[in-house]
Amino acid sequence: MTIVHHGASDWLPDHETAQQQKEVHKYNVEMQSSLTRPSLAQTGYRGATSGMEAARANSMEARVQQQQKFFTTFLPVHKVTAVKMSPCCWLALLALVPLTLATNPGVKVKLTEKGIEYGKQIGMASLQQKLKTMKVPDLSGTERVAPIGKVKYSLTGMTIVNLGLPKSALALVPSTAISLTITNAFISLHGNWKIRYLSFIKDSGSFDLEVNGLTITDSITMKSDETGRPTVSSVNCVANVGSASIKFHGGASWLYNLFSAYIDKALRSALQKQICPLVADAITDMNPHLKTLNVLAKVDKYAEVQYSMVTSPTISNSSIDFSLKGEFYNIGKHQEPPFSPTPFSLPPQVNNILYIGISAFTINSAGFVYNNAGALSFYITDDMIPPSSPIRLNTRTFGALIPEIAKRFPGMMMKLLVKTVKEPTIFFEPNNVTVQASGTVTAYAIQTNTTLSPLFVLNMEGSVSARLYVTGMKLAGAVTLNKIEMTLETTYVGQFQVRSLDNIFLMVLKVAVIPKVNARLEKGFPLPSIGKMNLVNTQLQVLKDYMLIGTDVQFTG
């Protein structure tokens, strides 16, 4: 290694300066061009997934900016002490930059071997139907057959009358693919034959061909497409036809035995050429079904949740794992929250077909979205209080505790404005879900002309326990109040003891606020799904920082 000292224009070793300076200059020009071009998001590009493509564009631009930051940090234009570095080392350093840009998923999905076996049953039925559509092309040729000499033959009108795939297996090849093996398959064909020999003798008839011991092997790769949906493809397909027996009908029987070997060979070759393209087609036919993954699922008028894959699926010895974004957004406005998903791993459970892990980040992103939309702010009026309650939202009830209210606003109804000051935060601990919320409560007296006169503003810190459950293809919930703490922020009716209002507000929260929240939570939000998928035998566990849904799956239609 040679250490040299150079200025801004000649920081490289002398014998490599010219060429490598050209490379650096070319890179800087490209980087500057990339940074001065407007991003796709800035030029108004909107794709079918409502902003996902723009987010990808911004991610790419951020990557370019980070690489430029790397260069300006480690390759300053001032005089530096440079170290001679091989191109391999240089590329290795560049490779480190993108690694810091990886996105942790908010949702993880694990498809177990039980699920793969269930998928195989569906897939093999589809493959069998696909192979039954096989069109074996007409065959013709000339063969020399002793003792009669040249024989011209043609095989036409061949159709498959039966096909079976009695034994098949799917195996996971870690980090590579899904291995498909089909053995002992059989095909029955019926067709017509014609021959001509000795220039003037013709013969014709029909035949039945039985092919046994058919073996098909293939590898199925699974990746993420440009929309973040899974896609599969066939690679390395091989088909081998085992034994074949042919039975001719019509014509001279003595010629059948002489000629059957040639026909057998031709038909086996034709079948082998037809099988793998059909297998590839059957695998590719799965992609339209996979494209039904709800990568952007609408929740309500405020929110949608994104389930696009952030990386290609990971194949292990016992499962295929999918990392999904799992983030809520305001509809039409994809703003990232001021927090990021933390890494988490699903436990090695395999009893169910599917496991869905939903992180606290996903639920907290929902709180961020609804808070931004103003959906967590609402009024409480007296008609929301049960008629049987002795506590009413009027100046008489509050005036008994705060005399100035009764004095200045006698005989008036009241209204409370409950408003969050920041997004609520959910905490997942084993078998426990807690939500912390911060907000304000503003009390108003309703004048006879409907004008609202402010009475006081309270700061409120609240804690609720949540119960989560799966209903249909949605995750729903319900909360119960744990505790609240209130302090006086502003008063327009003189000083008073906030504690004196505790019982009133506890009642109001329990009979008006909590039911309103639960009515919304009962509607739930969509879980990731493909096609007409139903969840059965569902179990839900709350673990540290995430919740786990274990379930079996059924497809209808």
Coordinates of C-alpha atoms in Angstrom, one line a residue:
M1 CA 0.0 0.0 0.0
T2 CA 1.3 3.4 -1.0
I3 CA 0.3 6.5 1.0
V4 CA 0.7 9.8 -0.8
H5 CA -0.4 13.4 -0.3
H6 CA -2.1 15.2 -3.1
G7 CA -4.3 18.2 -3.8
A8 CA -7.9 18.3 -4.9
S9 CA -7.1 17.5 -8.5
D10 CA -4.5 14.8 -8.0
W11 CA -5.4 12.8 -4.9
L12 CA -4.9 9.4 -6.7
P13 CA -1.6 7.6 -7.1
D14 CA 0.3 8.9 -10.1
H15 CA 0.1 5.9 -12.4
E16 CA -3.7 5.7 -12.0
T17 CA -4.6 9.3 -11.6
A18 CA -5.8 10.1 -15.2
Q19 CA -8.1 7.1 -15.6
Q20 CA -9.6 7.1 -12.2
Q21 CA -10.1 10.9 -12.2
K22 CA -12.1 10.4 -15.4
E23 CA -14.2 7.8 -13.5
V24 CA -14.7 10.1 -10.5
H25 CA -15.6 13.0 -12.8
K26 CA -18.1 10.9 -14.7
Y27 CA -19.7 9.7 -11.4
N28 CA -19.9 13.3 -10.0
V29 CA -21.6 14.5 -13.2
E30 CA -24.1 11.6 -13.0
M31 CA -24.8 12.3 -9.3
Q32 CA -25.3 16.0 -9.9
S33 CA -27.7 15.2 -12.8
S34 CA -29.6 12.8 -10.6
L35 CA -30.0 15.3 -7.8
T36 CA -31.1 18.2 -10.0
R37 CA -33.7 16.2 -11.9
P38 CA -37.2 16.4 -10.2
S39 CA -38.3 13.3 -8.5
L40 CA -41.2 11.3 -9.9
A41 CA -43.2 12.3 -6.8
Q42 CA -42.5 16.0 -7.5
T43 CA -43.6 15.8 -11.2
G44 CA -47.0 14.5 -10.0
Y45 CA -46.7 10.8 -10.9
R46 CA -49.5 8.8 -9.4
G47 CA -49.8 5.1 -9.9
A48 CA -52.5 2.6 -9.5
T49 CA -51.6 2.0 -5.9
S50 CA -52.2 5.6 -4.8
G51 CA -48.7 6.9 -4.1
M52 CA -46.6 3.7 -3.7
E53 CA -44.6 4.4 -6.9
A54 CA -43.9 7.9 -5.8
A55 CA -42.7 6.6 -2.5
R56 CA -40.4 4.2 -4.3
A57 CA -39.1 7.2 -6.4
N58 CA -38.4 9.2 -3.3
S59 CA -36.7 6.2 -1.7
M60 CA -34.4 5.9 -4.8
E61 CA -33.7 9.7 -4.6
A62 CA -32.8 9.4 -1.0
R63 CA -30.5 6.6 -1.9
V64 CA -28.7 8.8 -4.4
Q65 CA -28.4 11.6 -1.8
Q66 CA -27.0 9.2 0.7
Q67 CA -24.4 8.0 -1.8
Q68 CA -23.4 11.6 -2.5
K69 CA -23.1 12.2 1.2
F70 CA -20.8 9.3 1.4
F71 CA -18.6 10.7 -1.4
T72 CA -18.5 14.2 0.1
T73 CA -17.7 12.8 3.5
F74 CA -14.9 10.5 2.5
L75 CA -13.6 12.3 -0.7
P76 CA -13.4 16.0 0.2
V77 CA -12.3 18.5 -2.4
H78 CA -9.7 19.9 -0.1
K79 CA -6.3 18.3 0.2
V80 CA -6.4 14.9 1.7
T81 CA -4.2 12.0 2.5
A82 CA -5.2 9.3 0.0
V83 CA -4.8 5.6 0.3
K84 CA -4.3 3.5 -2.8
M85 CA -7.4 1.3 -3.1
S86 CA -8.2 -1.5 -5.4
P87 CA -11.5 -1.4 -7.5
C88 CA -12.8 -4.4 -5.5
C89 CA -12.4 -2.5 -2.2
W90 CA -14.0 0.6 -3.7
L91 CA -17.1 -1.4 -4.9
A92 CA -17.3 -3.0 -1.5
L93 CA -17.5 0.4 0.2
L94 CA -20.2 1.4 -2.2
A95 CA -22.1 -1.7 -1.4
L96 CA -22.3 -0.8 2.2
V97 CA -24.3 2.4 1.5
P98 CA -27.6 0.8 0.3
L99 CA -27.6 -1.6 3.3
T100 CA -28.5 1.3 5.6
L101 CA -31.6 2.0 3.5
A102 CA -33.4 -1.3 4.2
T103 CA -37.0 -0.9 5.4
N104 CA -38.1 -2.9 8.4
P105 CA -41.6 -4.5 7.8
G106 CA -44.6 -3.5 10.0
V107 CA -46.3 -6.9 9.2
K108 CA -44.8 -10.3 8.7
V109 CA -46.5 -13.3 7.2
K110 CA -45.3 -16.9 7.4
L111 CA -46.6 -19.6 5.1
T112 CA -45.7 -23.0 6.7
E113 CA -45.2 -26.4 5.1
K114 CA -48.8 -27.2 6.0
G115 CA -49.8 -24.2 3.9
I116 CA -47.5 -25.2 1.1
E117 CA -49.1 -28.7 1.1
Y118 CA -52.5 -27.1 1.0
G119 CA -51.4 -24.9 -1.9
K120 CA -50.0 -28.0 -3.7
Q121 CA -53.3 -29.7 -3.6
I122 CA -54.9 -26.7 -5.3
G123 CA -52.0 -26.3 -7.7
M124 CA -51.8 -29.9 -8.8
A125 CA -55.5 -30.0 -9.7
S126 CA -54.9 -26.9 -11.8
L127 CA -51.7 -28.4 -13.4
Q128 CA -53.6 -31.6 -14.2
Q129 CA -56.3 -29.7 -16.0
K130 CA -53.6 -27.7 -17.8
L131 CA -51.8 -30.9 -19.0
K132 CA -55.0 -32.3 -20.3
T133 CA -55.2 -29.5 -22.7
M134 CA -51.9 -30.6 -24.2
K135 CA -52.0 -30.5 -28.0
V136 CA -49.7 -33.2 -29.4
P137 CA -48.7 -32.1 -32.9
D138 CA -49.1 -34.3 -35.9
L139 CA -46.0 -36.3 -36.6
S140 CA -44.7 -37.7 -40.0
G141 CA -41.5 -39.1 -41.3
T142 CA -39.7 -41.8 -43.1
E143 CA -38.0 -44.8 -41.5
R144 CA -36.2 -47.8 -43.0
V145 CA -37.8 -51.0 -41.8
A146 CA -36.3 -54.4 -42.7
P147 CA -37.2 -56.2 -44.8
I148 CA -39.6 -53.9 -46.7
G149 CA -37.4 -50.8 -47.0
K150 CA -38.5 -47.2 -46.6
V151 CA -41.8 -46.6 -44.8
K152 CA -43.5 -43.3 -44.7
Y153 CA -45.8 -42.7 -41.7
S154 CA -48.0 -40.0 -40.2
L155 CA -49.7 -39.7 -36.8
T156 CA -52.6 -37.3 -36.7
G157 CA -55.6 -36.3 -34.5
M158 CA -53.9 -37.2 -31.2
T159 CA -55.9 -36.4 -28.1
I160 CA -55.4 -37.0 -24.4
V161 CA -58.1 -39.3 -23.0
N162 CA -56.7 -39.6 -19.5
L163 CA -54.0 -38.1 -17.4
G164 CA -53.0 -38.7 -13.8
L165 CA -50.5 -37.1 -11.4
P166 CA -50.7 -39.6 -8.5
K167 CA -47.6 -38.6 -6.7
S168 CA -46.2 -35.1 -6.3
A169 CA -44.1 -33.2 -3.7
L170 CA -43.1 -29.6 -3.0
A171 CA -39.8 -29.0 -1.1
L172 CA -38.3 -25.8 0.1
V173 CA -34.8 -25.0 -1.0
P174 CA -33.5 -22.4 1.4
S175 CA -32.8 -19.0 -0.1
T176 CA -33.4 -20.4 -3.6
A177 CA -36.7 -21.8 -4.7
I178 CA -39.5 -24.2 -4.3
S179 CA -38.7 -27.6 -5.7
L180 CA -41.5 -29.5 -7.6
T181 CA -41.3 -33.2 -8.2
I182 CA -44.0 -35.3 -9.9
T183 CA -43.4 -39.0 -10.3
N184 CA -45.4 -42.0 -11.6
A185 CA -47.6 -39.8 -13.8
F186 CA -49.4 -41.4 -16.7
I187 CA -51.0 -40.3 -20.0
S188 CA -53.4 -42.1 -22.3
L189 CA -53.5 -40.9 -25.9
H190 CA -55.7 -41.8 -28.9
G191 CA -54.9 -41.0 -32.5
N192 CA -54.8 -42.1 -36.1
W193 CA -52.0 -43.5 -38.2
K194 CA -51.2 -43.9 -41.9
I195 CA -48.3 -45.7 -43.6
R196 CA -47.0 -46.1 -47.1
Y197 CA -44.4 -48.6 -48.3
L198 CA -43.1 -50.2 -51.5
S199 CA -44.2 -47.0 -53.2
F200 CA -47.8 -48.2 -53.7
I201 CA -49.0 -50.0 -50.5
K202 CA -51.0 -48.0 -48.0
D203 CA -52.4 -48.8 -44.7
S204 CA -54.2 -46.9 -41.9
G205 CA -56.0 -47.2 -38.6
S206 CA -56.1 -45.8 -35.1
F207 CA -53.9 -46.4 -32.1
D208 CA -53.9 -46.0 -28.3
L209 CA -50.8 -45.0 -26.5
E210 CA -50.2 -45.6 -22.7
V211 CA -47.3 -43.6 -21.2
N212 CA -46.3 -44.6 -17.7
G213 CA -43.5 -43.5 -15.3
L214 CA -43.6 -39.9 -16.4
T215 CA -41.4 -37.7 -14.2
I216 CA -41.4 -33.9 -14.0
T217 CA -39.0 -31.8 -12.0
D218 CA -39.1 -28.1 -11.7
S219 CA -38.0 -25.2 -9.6
I220 CA -40.4 -22.4 -8.7
T221 CA -38.9 -19.0 -7.9
M222 CA -40.8 -16.4 -5.9
K223 CA -40.0 -12.7 -6.0
S224 CA -41.6 -9.3 -5.5
D225 CA -42.9 -7.4 -8.6
E226 CA -42.9 -3.7 -9.1
T227 CA -46.1 -3.2 -7.1
G228 CA -44.9 -5.2 -4.1
R229 CA -46.9 -8.3 -4.9
P230 CA -45.5 -11.8 -5.0
T231 CA -44.8 -13.3 -8.4
V232 CA -43.7 -16.9 -9.3
S233 CA -42.0 -18.4 -12.3
S234 CA -40.7 -21.7 -13.6
V235 CA -37.0 -22.5 -14.0
N236 CA -35.1 -25.7 -14.8
C237 CA -38.1 -27.8 -15.8
V238 CA -37.2 -31.3 -17.0
A239 CA -39.7 -34.0 -18.2
N240 CA -38.9 -37.6 -18.7
V241 CA -41.3 -40.1 -20.3
G242 CA -40.7 -43.6 -18.8
S243 CA -42.2 -46.6 -20.5
A244 CA -44.7 -46.4 -23.3
S245 CA -46.9 -49.1 -24.9
I246 CA -48.9 -48.6 -28.2
K247 CA -51.8 -50.7 -29.5
F248 CA -52.8 -50.4 -33.1
H249 CA -56.2 -50.9 -34.5
G250 CA -56.8 -51.8 -38.2
G251 CA -54.3 -52.7 -40.9
A252 CA -51.9 -55.6 -41.1
S253 CA -50.8 -56.8 -37.7
W254 CA -47.4 -58.1 -38.9
L255 CA -46.3 -54.5 -39.7
Y256 CA -47.3 -53.2 -36.3
N257 CA -44.6 -55.0 -34.5
L258 CA -41.9 -53.8 -37.0
F259 CA -43.0 -50.2 -36.8
S260 CA -44.1 -49.7 -33.2
A261 CA -40.6 -48.8 -31.9
Y262 CA -40.3 -45.8 -34.3
I263 CA -43.8 -44.5 -33.4
D264 CA -43.0 -45.0 -29.7
K265 CA -39.8 -43.0 -30.0
A266 CA -41.4 -40.2 -32.0
L267 CA -44.4 -39.8 -29.6
R268 CA -42.2 -39.9 -26.4
S269 CA -40.1 -37.1 -27.9
A270 CA -43.1 -35.0 -28.8
L271 CA -44.7 -35.4 -25.4
Q272 CA -41.5 -34.4 -23.6
K273 CA -41.3 -31.2 -25.6
Q274 CA -44.9 -30.3 -24.8
I275 CA -44.9 -30.9 -21.0
C276 CA -42.5 -28.3 -19.6
P277 CA -44.1 -25.3 -21.4
L278 CA -47.4 -26.3 -20.0
V279 CA -46.0 -26.7 -16.5
A280 CA -44.5 -23.2 -16.8
D281 CA -47.8 -21.9 -18.0
A282 CA -49.6 -23.5 -15.0
I283 CA -47.1 -21.9 -12.6
T284 CA -47.4 -18.5 -14.4
D285 CA -51.2 -18.8 -14.2
M286 CA -50.8 -18.4 -10.4
N287 CA -49.7 -14.8 -10.8
P288 CA -53.1 -13.2 -11.6
H289 CA -54.2 -14.8 -8.3
L290 CA -51.2 -13.5 -6.4
K291 CA -51.8 -10.0 -7.8
T292 CA -55.0 -9.9 -5.8
L293 CA -52.9 -9.2 -2.7
N294 CA -54.5 -6.1 -1.2
V295 CA -51.4 -4.0 -1.3
L296 CA -53.5 -0.9 -0.5
A297 CA -56.6 -1.7 1.4
K298 CA -59.1 1.0 2.2
V299 CA -60.2 1.1 5.8
D300 CA -62.7 4.0 5.9
K301 CA -63.0 7.6 4.6
Y302 CA -59.9 8.6 6.5
A303 CA -57.4 5.8 6.1
E304 CA -55.9 3.0 4.0
V305 CA -53.3 0.4 5.0
Q306 CA -50.4 -0.6 2.7
Y307 CA -49.4 -4.3 2.5
S308 CA -46.9 -4.2 -0.3
M309 CA -43.8 -6.4 0.2
V310 CA -40.7 -4.5 1.2
T311 CA -38.4 -7.3 0.1
S312 CA -38.7 -10.5 -1.9
P313 CA -40.0 -13.5 0.0
T314 CA -37.5 -15.5 2.1
I315 CA -37.5 -19.2 1.8
S316 CA -36.3 -21.3 4.7
N317 CA -36.3 -25.1 5.5
S318 CA -39.8 -24.9 6.9
S319 CA -41.6 -21.8 5.6
I320 CA -41.8 -18.9 3.2
D321 CA -41.7 -15.6 4.9
F322 CA -43.1 -12.4 3.6
S323 CA -42.2 -8.9 4.9
L324 CA -45.0 -6.4 4.3
K325 CA -44.9 -2.6 4.8
G326 CA -47.9 -2.7 7.2
E327 CA -48.4 1.0 7.5
F328 CA -51.5 3.2 7.6
Y329 CA -51.8 6.3 5.5
N330 CA -54.3 9.1 5.1
I331 CA -56.2 8.5 1.9
G332 CA -54.5 10.4 -0.9
K333 CA -51.7 11.6 1.3
H334 CA -48.9 9.3 2.2
Q335 CA -47.0 11.0 5.0
E336 CA -44.5 9.0 7.1
P337 CA -45.0 9.1 10.9
P338 CA -42.2 10.4 13.1
F339 CA -41.3 6.9 14.2
S340 CA -40.1 3.8 12.4
P341 CA -40.8 0.0 12.6
T342 CA -38.5 -1.9 14.8
P343 CA -37.3 -5.4 13.8
F344 CA -39.2 -8.4 15.1
S345 CA -39.2 -12.1 14.4
L346 CA -42.0 -14.6 14.3
P347 CA -41.8 -17.6 16.6
P348 CA -41.1 -21.0 15.1
Q349 CA -44.7 -22.2 15.2
V350 CA -45.9 -24.5 12.4
N351 CA -49.3 -25.9 13.5
N352 CA -51.3 -23.5 11.3
I353 CA -51.2 -22.8 7.6
L354 CA -50.5 -19.1 8.1
Y355 CA -49.0 -16.8 10.7
I356 CA -49.5 -13.1 10.6
G357 CA -47.4 -10.8 12.8
I358 CA -48.7 -7.3 13.3
S359 CA -46.2 -4.9 15.0
A360 CA -47.0 -2.1 17.4
F361 CA -45.7 0.2 14.6
T362 CA -48.6 -0.7 12.3
I363 CA -51.2 0.1 15.0
N364 CA -49.4 3.3 16.0
S365 CA -49.3 4.4 12.4
A366 CA -53.1 4.2 12.4
G367 CA -53.2 6.5 15.5
F368 CA -50.9 8.9 13.6
V369 CA -53.2 8.9 10.6
Y370 CA -56.5 9.3 12.5
N371 CA -55.0 12.1 14.6
N372 CA -53.8 13.9 11.5
A373 CA -57.3 13.6 10.0
G374 CA -58.9 15.1 13.1
A375 CA -60.9 11.9 13.6
L376 CA -59.9 11.7 17.2
S377 CA -61.6 15.0 18.1
F378 CA -65.3 15.1 18.7
Y379 CA -68.0 16.8 20.7
I380 CA -69.9 15.2 23.6
T381 CA -73.5 16.4 24.1
D382 CA -76.1 15.6 26.7
D383 CA -78.1 13.4 24.4
M384 CA -75.1 11.0 24.5
I385 CA -75.6 10.5 28.3
P386 CA -78.1 7.7 29.2
P387 CA -81.5 9.3 30.3
S388 CA -81.3 7.4 33.6
S389 CA -78.1 9.1 34.6
P390 CA -78.5 11.8 37.3
I391 CA -75.4 13.5 35.9
R392 CA -76.3 15.8 33.0
L393 CA -74.2 18.0 30.7
N394 CA -75.6 21.3 31.9
T395 CA -74.6 24.3 34.0
R396 CA -76.7 23.0 36.9
T397 CA -74.6 19.9 37.3
F398 CA -71.2 21.6 36.9
G399 CA -72.4 24.7 38.8
A400 CA -72.8 22.6 41.9
L401 CA -69.1 22.1 41.8
I402 CA -68.0 25.3 40.2
P403 CA -70.4 28.1 41.5
E404 CA -69.2 30.7 39.0
I405 CA -70.7 28.5 36.2
A406 CA -74.2 28.5 37.8
K407 CA -73.9 32.2 38.5
R408 CA -72.9 33.4 35.0
F409 CA -74.6 30.7 32.8
P410 CA -77.7 29.7 34.7
G411 CA -80.0 27.0 33.1
M412 CA -77.9 26.3 30.1
M413 CA -76.9 23.1 28.4
M414 CA -73.2 22.3 28.0
K415 CA -71.0 20.7 25.3
L416 CA -67.6 19.1 25.7
L417 CA -64.9 19.0 23.0
V418 CA -62.5 16.1 23.4
K419 CA -59.4 16.5 21.3
T420 CA -56.1 14.6 21.1
V421 CA -53.0 16.6 21.3
K422 CA -50.8 13.9 19.7
E423 CA -51.3 10.4 18.3
P424 CA -52.1 7.7 20.9
T425 CA -49.5 5.1 21.6
I426 CA -50.1 1.4 21.8
F427 CA -47.9 -1.0 23.7
F428 CA -47.8 -4.7 23.2
E429 CA -46.7 -6.8 26.1
P430 CA -47.2 -10.5 26.6
N431 CA -51.0 -11.0 26.9
N432 CA -51.5 -7.3 27.4
V433 CA -52.4 -4.4 25.2
T434 CA -52.3 -0.9 26.6
V435 CA -53.1 2.4 24.8
Q436 CA -51.8 5.8 26.2
A437 CA -53.6 8.9 25.0
S438 CA -53.1 12.6 25.7
G439 CA -55.7 15.2 25.0
T440 CA -57.7 18.2 26.1
V441 CA -61.3 18.6 27.2
T442 CA -62.9 22.0 26.6
A443 CA -66.2 22.7 28.3
Y444 CA -68.7 25.1 26.7
A445 CA -72.0 26.6 27.8
I446 CA -74.5 26.7 25.0
Q447 CA -76.2 30.2 24.8
T448 CA -79.8 30.5 23.8
N449 CA -78.6 31.8 20.4
T450 CA -76.4 28.6 20.1
T451 CA -73.2 30.6 20.7
L452 CA -70.6 28.5 22.6
S453 CA -69.1 30.2 25.7
P454 CA -65.8 28.5 26.9
L455 CA -65.8 27.6 30.5
F456 CA -62.5 25.8 31.1
V457 CA -59.9 23.6 29.4
L458 CA -58.5 20.5 31.0
N459 CA -55.4 18.5 30.1
M460 CA -56.1 14.8 30.2
E461 CA -53.8 11.8 30.2
G462 CA -55.7 8.5 29.8
S463 CA -54.9 4.8 29.7
V464 CA -57.1 2.0 28.3
S465 CA -56.7 -1.7 28.0
A466 CA -57.5 -3.2 24.6
R467 CA -58.8 -6.6 23.5
L468 CA -58.0 -7.5 19.9
Y469 CA -59.8 -10.2 17.9
V470 CA -60.2 -11.4 14.3
T471 CA -63.6 -11.2 12.6
G472 CA -63.8 -12.4 9.1
M473 CA -60.8 -11.0 7.2
K474 CA -60.4 -8.0 9.6
L475 CA -58.7 -7.3 12.9
A476 CA -61.1 -5.6 15.3
G477 CA -60.9 -4.5 19.0
A478 CA -62.5 -3.0 22.0
V479 CA -61.1 -0.9 24.9
T480 CA -61.9 -0.4 28.6
L481 CA -60.9 2.6 30.6
N482 CA -58.0 2.1 33.1
K483 CA -57.5 5.5 34.5
I484 CA -57.4 9.2 33.7
E485 CA -55.4 12.1 35.1
M486 CA -56.6 15.7 34.6
T487 CA -55.0 19.1 35.2
L488 CA -56.3 22.5 34.7
E489 CA -55.0 24.2 31.6
T490 CA -57.2 27.3 31.3
T491 CA -60.2 28.6 33.2
Y492 CA -62.8 31.3 32.3
V493 CA -64.8 30.8 35.5
G494 CA -62.2 31.2 38.2
Q495 CA -60.0 28.7 40.0
F496 CA -61.5 25.3 41.1
Q497 CA -60.4 21.9 42.2
V498 CA -60.1 19.6 39.2
R499 CA -60.5 16.6 41.4
S500 CA -64.1 17.6 42.1
L501 CA -64.9 16.8 38.5
D502 CA -63.3 13.3 38.4
N503 CA -66.6 11.4 38.9
I504 CA -68.3 13.4 36.2
F505 CA -65.6 12.9 33.6
L506 CA -65.2 9.2 34.5
M507 CA -68.9 8.7 33.9
V508 CA -68.8 10.7 30.6
L509 CA -65.8 8.8 29.3
K510 CA -67.4 5.4 30.2
V511 CA -70.9 6.1 28.8
A512 CA -70.1 8.4 25.8
V513 CA -66.4 8.3 24.7
I514 CA -65.6 4.6 25.2
P515 CA -68.7 3.4 23.4
K516 CA -67.9 5.8 20.5
V517 CA -64.4 4.4 20.3
N518 CA -65.5 0.8 20.4
A519 CA -68.1 1.3 17.7
R520 CA -65.2 2.4 15.4
L521 CA -62.9 -0.4 16.6
E522 CA -65.6 -3.0 16.1
K523 CA -65.5 -2.3 12.3
G524 CA -61.9 -3.4 12.3
F525 CA -59.4 -3.0 9.5
P526 CA -58.5 -5.4 6.6
L527 CA -55.8 -8.0 7.1
P528 CA -53.5 -8.9 4.2
S529 CA -55.4 -11.3 1.9
I530 CA -55.3 -12.9 -1.5
G531 CA -58.4 -13.6 -3.6
K532 CA -61.4 -15.1 -1.9
M533 CA -59.6 -16.2 1.2
N534 CA -61.2 -17.1 4.5
L535 CA -59.5 -17.6 7.9
V536 CA -60.5 -20.6 10.0
N537 CA -59.3 -22.0 13.4
T538 CA -57.9 -18.6 14.2
Q539 CA -55.9 -17.9 17.3
L540 CA -54.4 -14.6 18.5
Q541 CA -51.5 -14.0 20.8
V542 CA -50.1 -10.8 22.1
L543 CA -46.3 -10.9 22.4
K544 CA -43.6 -8.3 23.1
D545 CA -44.0 -5.5 20.6
Y546 CA -46.3 -7.4 18.2
M547 CA -49.3 -9.6 18.0
L548 CA -49.5 -13.0 16.3
I549 CA -52.4 -14.4 14.4
G550 CA -52.2 -18.2 13.8
T551 CA -54.8 -19.4 11.3
D552 CA -55.7 -22.0 8.7
V553 CA -57.0 -20.8 5.3
Q554 CA -59.7 -21.8 2.9
F555 CA -60.3 -20.4 -0.6
T556 CA -63.7 -20.2 -2.2
G557 CA -64.6 -19.7 -5.8

